[in-house]
Amino acid sequence: MATRRGPRFKECRRLGVNVCGHPKAMDRAGAPAFKKTKKTSDYGLHLIEKQKVKAYYNILEKQLRRYFEQATKSKEMTGVALLVALETRLDNLVYRLGFASSIRMARQMVSHKHIEVDGKKINIPSFAVKVGQTISLTEKSRKSEQFKKAFLSDSKAKLDYLERDENNFSGKLARLPQRSEIPVQINDQMVVEYYSK
């Protein structure tokens, strides 16, 4: 299974936003060595926005292009439909619910069968979670202090479209997210324009 394995902090500095969610990712962003001296072209700006999407959701170009093609067939605005589809991926929701401290860790948890959806083990990170479905740790994984600590001490801002049940180590996609609720700094219109050229 192909996956992104580049240096995270370097990518954050290049893109100008903390895409990996680590508190120290942007510490050196203001250092003189990382200041840009040339003006970015229009194409460069569109490319950066597209790269942000890949970094936020830890996906590859081929996957993003496939999601974009699906989004163009949606009744919603293409950019919004794209982000909603990515936001409801299983690995992303595992991260948002606090089971994992990063999107990479969430992907690994799903791949290694630590996660259940409606009581059934799912090991496909791109699995599309539907509204009302419950995501939980497997019985065996609930005994892991690392997973328990990560979930119970989750410090990320709570999202209105997700419900957490700390007693049962589970969470639910209560409804589809609205664009304003998705916690990513992306100009989705630029992403649409990039792929429409």
JSON list of C-alpha atoms in Angstrom, two decimals, residues 3-124:
[
{"chain": "A", "resi": 3, "resn": "THR", "atom": "CA", "xyz": [1.73, 6.06, 1.45]},
{"chain": "A", "resi": 4, "resn": "ARG", "atom": "CA", "xyz": [3.32, 9.47, 1.98]},
{"chain": "A", "resi": 5, "resn": "ARG", "atom": "CA", "xyz": [6.53, 9.33, 4.01]},
{"chain": "A", "resi": 6, "resn": "GLY", "atom": "CA", "xyz": [8.25, 12.71, 3.49]},
{"chain": "A", "resi": 7, "resn": "PRO", "atom": "CA", "xyz": [9.48, 15.02, 6.30]},
{"chain": "A", "resi": 8, "resn": "ARG", "atom": "CA", "xyz": [6.36, 16.55, 7.88]},
{"chain": "A", "resi": 9, "resn": "PHE", "atom": "CA", "xyz": [7.73, 19.77, 9.38]},
{"chain": "A", "resi": 10, "resn": "LYS", "atom": "CA", "xyz": [9.55, 20.68, 6.17]},
{"chain": "A", "resi": 11, "resn": "GLU", "atom": "CA", "xyz": [6.31, 20.22, 4.23]},
{"chain": "A", "resi": 12, "resn": "CYS", "atom": "CA", "xyz": [4.43, 22.44, 6.71]},
{"chain": "A", "resi": 13, "resn": "ARG", "atom": "CA", "xyz": [6.97, 25.23, 6.29]},
{"chain": "A", "resi": 14, "resn": "ARG", "atom": "CA", "xyz": [6.84, 24.95, 2.51]},
{"chain": "A", "resi": 15, "resn": "LEU", "atom": "CA", "xyz": [3.04, 25.10, 2.40]},
{"chain": "A", "resi": 16, "resn": "GLY", "atom": "CA", "xyz": [2.80, 27.83, 5.05]},
{"chain": "A", "resi": 17, "resn": "VAL", "atom": "CA", "xyz": [0.28, 26.01, 7.29]},
{"chain": "A", "resi": 18, "resn": "ASN", "atom": "CA", "xyz": [0.47, 23.32, 9.96]},
{"chain": "A", "resi": 19, "resn": "VAL", "atom": "CA", "xyz": [-0.93, 20.44, 7.90]},
{"chain": "A", "resi": 20, "resn": "CYS", "atom": "CA", "xyz": [0.32, 17.69, 10.23]},
{"chain": "A", "resi": 21, "resn": "GLY", "atom": "CA", "xyz": [-1.23, 19.06, 13.43]},
{"chain": "A", "resi": 22, "resn": "HIS", "atom": "CA", "xyz": [1.99, 18.87, 15.46]},
{"chain": "A", "resi": 23, "resn": "PRO", "atom": "CA", "xyz": [2.37, 21.81, 17.91]},
{"chain": "A", "resi": 24, "resn": "LYS", "atom": "CA", "xyz": [6.04, 22.36, 16.96]},
{"chain": "A", "resi": 25, "resn": "ALA", "atom": "CA", "xyz": [5.63, 22.03, 13.19]},
{"chain": "A", "resi": 26, "resn": "MET", "atom": "CA", "xyz": [5.81, 25.77, 12.46]},
{"chain": "A", "resi": 27, "resn": "ASP", "atom": "CA", "xyz": [8.40, 26.76, 15.09]},
{"chain": "A", "resi": 28, "resn": "ARG", "atom": "CA", "xyz": [11.10, 27.55, 12.52]},
{"chain": "A", "resi": 29, "resn": "ALA", "atom": "CA", "xyz": [8.77, 28.93, 9.84]},
{"chain": "A", "resi": 30, "resn": "GLY", "atom": "CA", "xyz": [9.80, 32.55, 10.57]},
{"chain": "A", "resi": 31, "resn": "ALA", "atom": "CA", "xyz": [13.55, 31.86, 10.45]},
{"chain": "A", "resi": 32, "resn": "PRO", "atom": "CA", "xyz": [15.48, 33.87, 7.81]},
{"chain": "A", "resi": 33, "resn": "ALA", "atom": "CA", "xyz": [16.58, 30.69, 6.03]},
{"chain": "A", "resi": 34, "resn": "PHE", "atom": "CA", "xyz": [12.97, 29.83, 5.17]},
{"chain": "A", "resi": 35, "resn": "LYS", "atom": "CA", "xyz": [11.81, 33.24, 3.92]},
{"chain": "A", "resi": 36, "resn": "LYS", "atom": "CA", "xyz": [10.67, 33.32, 0.30]},
{"chain": "A", "resi": 37, "resn": "THR", "atom": "CA", "xyz": [12.45, 35.84, -1.89]},
{"chain": "A", "resi": 38, "resn": "LYS", "atom": "CA", "xyz": [10.54, 35.31, -5.14]},
{"chain": "A", "resi": 39, "resn": "LYS", "atom": "CA", "xyz": [6.89, 36.06, -5.84]},
{"chain": "A", "resi": 40, "resn": "THR", "atom": "CA", "xyz": [4.79, 32.91, -6.38]},
{"chain": "A", "resi": 41, "resn": "SER", "atom": "CA", "xyz": [3.07, 32.65, -9.78]},
{"chain": "A", "resi": 42, "resn": "ASP", "atom": "CA", "xyz": [-0.68, 32.01, -10.15]},
{"chain": "A", "resi": 43, "resn": "TYR", "atom": "CA", "xyz": [0.06, 28.42, -11.11]},
{"chain": "A", "resi": 44, "resn": "GLY", "atom": "CA", "xyz": [2.28, 28.10, -8.03]},
{"chain": "A", "resi": 45, "resn": "LEU", "atom": "CA", "xyz": [-0.52, 29.35, -5.75]},
{"chain": "A", "resi": 46, "resn": "HIS", "atom": "CA", "xyz": [-2.98, 26.84, -7.23]},
{"chain": "A", "resi": 47, "resn": "LEU", "atom": "CA", "xyz": [-0.40, 24.07, -6.87]},
{"chain": "A", "resi": 48, "resn": "ILE", "atom": "CA", "xyz": [0.22, 24.91, -3.19]},
{"chain": "A", "resi": 49, "resn": "GLU", "atom": "CA", "xyz": [-3.52, 24.66, -2.40]},
{"chain": "A", "resi": 50, "resn": "LYS", "atom": "CA", "xyz": [-3.68, 21.27, -4.11]},
{"chain": "A", "resi": 51, "resn": "GLN", "atom": "CA", "xyz": [-0.61, 20.08, -2.20]},
{"chain": "A", "resi": 52, "resn": "LYS", "atom": "CA", "xyz": [-2.22, 21.21, 1.07]},
{"chain": "A", "resi": 53, "resn": "VAL", "atom": "CA", "xyz": [-5.16, 18.87, 0.43]},
{"chain": "A", "resi": 54, "resn": "LYS", "atom": "CA", "xyz": [-2.82, 15.93, -0.12]},
{"chain": "A", "resi": 55, "resn": "ALA", "atom": "CA", "xyz": [-0.86, 16.78, 3.03]},
{"chain": "A", "resi": 56, "resn": "TYR", "atom": "CA", "xyz": [-3.89, 17.35, 5.30]},
{"chain": "A", "resi": 57, "resn": "TYR", "atom": "CA", "xyz": [-5.48, 14.02, 4.34]},
{"chain": "A", "resi": 58, "resn": "ASN", "atom": "CA", "xyz": [-2.25, 12.04, 3.78]},
{"chain": "A", "resi": 59, "resn": "ILE", "atom": "CA", "xyz": [-3.23, 10.91, 0.29]},
{"chain": "A", "resi": 60, "resn": "LEU", "atom": "CA", "xyz": [-1.43, 10.59, -3.04]},
{"chain": "A", "resi": 61, "resn": "GLU", "atom": "CA", "xyz": [-2.05, 12.40, -6.34]},
{"chain": "A", "resi": 62, "resn": "LYS", "atom": "CA", "xyz": [-3.92, 9.50, -7.95]},
{"chain": "A", "resi": 63, "resn": "GLN", "atom": "CA", "xyz": [-6.31, 9.27, -4.99]},
{"chain": "A", "resi": 64, "resn": "LEU", "atom": "CA", "xyz": [-6.95, 13.02, -4.95]},
{"chain": "A", "resi": 65, "resn": "ARG", "atom": "CA", "xyz": [-7.67, 13.06, -8.68]},
{"chain": "A", "resi": 66, "resn": "ARG", "atom": "CA", "xyz": [-10.18, 10.23, -8.23]},
{"chain": "A", "resi": 67, "resn": "TYR", "atom": "CA", "xyz": [-11.93, 12.11, -5.40]},
{"chain": "A", "resi": 68, "resn": "PHE", "atom": "CA", "xyz": [-12.04, 15.23, -7.58]},
{"chain": "A", "resi": 69, "resn": "GLU", "atom": "CA", "xyz": [-13.67, 13.34, -10.47]},
{"chain": "A", "resi": 70, "resn": "GLN", "atom": "CA", "xyz": [-16.32, 12.01, -8.07]},
{"chain": "A", "resi": 71, "resn": "ALA", "atom": "CA", "xyz": [-16.88, 15.52, -6.66]},
{"chain": "A", "resi": 72, "resn": "THR", "atom": "CA", "xyz": [-17.53, 16.95, -10.15]},
{"chain": "A", "resi": 73, "resn": "LYS", "atom": "CA", "xyz": [-20.55, 14.61, -10.42]},
{"chain": "A", "resi": 74, "resn": "SER", "atom": "CA", "xyz": [-22.01, 15.81, -7.11]},
{"chain": "A", "resi": 75, "resn": "LYS", "atom": "CA", "xyz": [-24.93, 18.24, -6.81]},
{"chain": "A", "resi": 76, "resn": "GLU", "atom": "CA", "xyz": [-22.88, 20.23, -4.28]},
{"chain": "A", "resi": 77, "resn": "MET", "atom": "CA", "xyz": [-20.21, 22.74, -5.28]},
{"chain": "A", "resi": 78, "resn": "THR", "atom": "CA", "xyz": [-17.22, 20.70, -6.47]},
{"chain": "A", "resi": 79, "resn": "GLY", "atom": "CA", "xyz": [-14.74, 22.08, -3.90]},
{"chain": "A", "resi": 80, "resn": "VAL", "atom": "CA", "xyz": [-17.12, 21.48, -0.99]},
{"chain": "A", "resi": 81, "resn": "ALA", "atom": "CA", "xyz": [-18.04, 17.98, -2.20]},
{"chain": "A", "resi": 82, "resn": "LEU", "atom": "CA", "xyz": [-14.34, 17.15, -2.49]},
{"chain": "A", "resi": 83, "resn": "LEU", "atom": "CA", "xyz": [-13.54, 18.20, 1.09]},
{"chain": "A", "resi": 84, "resn": "VAL", "atom": "CA", "xyz": [-16.62, 16.49, 2.54]},
{"chain": "A", "resi": 85, "resn": "ALA", "atom": "CA", "xyz": [-15.65, 13.22, 0.82]},
{"chain": "A", "resi": 86, "resn": "LEU", "atom": "CA", "xyz": [-12.12, 13.47, 2.20]},
{"chain": "A", "resi": 87, "resn": "GLU", "atom": "CA", "xyz": [-13.33, 14.49, 5.65]},
{"chain": "A", "resi": 88, "resn": "THR", "atom": "CA", "xyz": [-15.52, 11.38, 5.92]},
{"chain": "A", "resi": 89, "resn": "ARG", "atom": "CA", "xyz": [-12.70, 8.93, 5.13]},
{"chain": "A", "resi": 90, "resn": "LEU", "atom": "CA", "xyz": [-12.28, 6.44, 7.96]},
{"chain": "A", "resi": 91, "resn": "ASP", "atom": "CA", "xyz": [-8.63, 7.30, 8.70]},
{"chain": "A", "resi": 92, "resn": "ASN", "atom": "CA", "xyz": [-9.47, 11.01, 8.89]},
{"chain": "A", "resi": 93, "resn": "LEU", "atom": "CA", "xyz": [-12.41, 10.46, 11.26]},
{"chain": "A", "resi": 94, "resn": "VAL", "atom": "CA", "xyz": [-10.25, 8.23, 13.48]},
{"chain": "A", "resi": 95, "resn": "TYR", "atom": "CA", "xyz": [-7.88, 11.22, 13.73]},
{"chain": "A", "resi": 96, "resn": "ARG", "atom": "CA", "xyz": [-10.65, 13.80, 14.24]},
{"chain": "A", "resi": 97, "resn": "LEU", "atom": "CA", "xyz": [-12.28, 11.72, 16.99]},
{"chain": "A", "resi": 98, "resn": "GLY", "atom": "CA", "xyz": [-8.99, 11.60, 18.89]},
{"chain": "A", "resi": 99, "resn": "PHE", "atom": "CA", "xyz": [-8.08, 7.92, 18.60]},
{"chain": "A", "resi": 100, "resn": "ALA", "atom": "CA", "xyz": [-4.78, 9.00, 17.01]},
{"chain": "A", "resi": 101, "resn": "SER", "atom": "CA", "xyz": [-2.50, 12.01, 17.47]},
{"chain": "A", "resi": 102, "resn": "SER", "atom": "CA", "xyz": [-1.82, 12.35, 13.73]},
{"chain": "A", "resi": 103, "resn": "ILE", "atom": "CA", "xyz": [-3.37, 11.37, 10.41]},
{"chain": "A", "resi": 104, "resn": "ARG", "atom": "CA", "xyz": [-0.43, 8.99, 9.80]},
{"chain": "A", "resi": 105, "resn": "MET", "atom": "CA", "xyz": [-1.04, 7.22, 13.10]},
{"chain": "A", "resi": 106, "resn": "ALA", "atom": "CA", "xyz": [-4.76, 7.02, 12.28]},
{"chain": "A", "resi": 107, "resn": "ARG", "atom": "CA", "xyz": [-4.02, 5.40, 8.92]},
{"chain": "A", "resi": 108, "resn": "GLN", "atom": "CA", "xyz": [-1.77, 2.85, 10.61]},
{"chain": "A", "resi": 109, "resn": "MET", "atom": "CA", "xyz": [-4.41, 2.06, 13.26]},
{"chain": "A", "resi": 110, "resn": "VAL", "atom": "CA", "xyz": [-6.98, 1.33, 10.56]},
{"chain": "A", "resi": 111, "resn": "SER", "atom": "CA", "xyz": [-4.54, -0.76, 8.50]},
{"chain": "A", "resi": 112, "resn": "HIS", "atom": "CA", "xyz": [-3.59, -2.84, 11.56]},
{"chain": "A", "resi": 113, "resn": "LYS", "atom": "CA", "xyz": [-7.25, -3.59, 12.38]},
{"chain": "A", "resi": 114, "resn": "HIS", "atom": "CA", "xyz": [-7.54, -1.63, 15.62]},
{"chain": "A", "resi": 115, "resn": "ILE", "atom": "CA", "xyz": [-10.75, 0.08, 14.43]},
{"chain": "A", "resi": 116, "resn": "GLU", "atom": "CA", "xyz": [-14.33, -1.14, 13.98]},
{"chain": "A", "resi": 117, "resn": "VAL", "atom": "CA", "xyz": [-17.21, 0.47, 12.11]},
{"chain": "A", "resi": 118, "resn": "ASP", "atom": "CA", "xyz": [-20.61, -0.62, 13.46]},
{"chain": "A", "resi": 119, "resn": "GLY", "atom": "CA", "xyz": [-18.92, -3.57, 15.19]},
{"chain": "A", "resi": 120, "resn": "LYS", "atom": "CA", "xyz": [-17.10, -4.81, 12.08]},
{"chain": "A", "resi": 121, "resn": "LYS", "atom": "CA", "xyz": [-13.31, -4.57, 11.69]},
{"chain": "A", "resi": 122, "resn": "ILE", "atom": "CA", "xyz": [-12.32, -2.36, 8.76]},
{"chain": "A", "resi": 123, "resn": "ASN", "atom": "CA", "xyz": [-8.71, -2.13, 7.56]},
{"chain": "A", "resi": 124, "resn": "ILE", "atom": "CA", "xyz": [-9.25, 0.21, 4.59]}
]
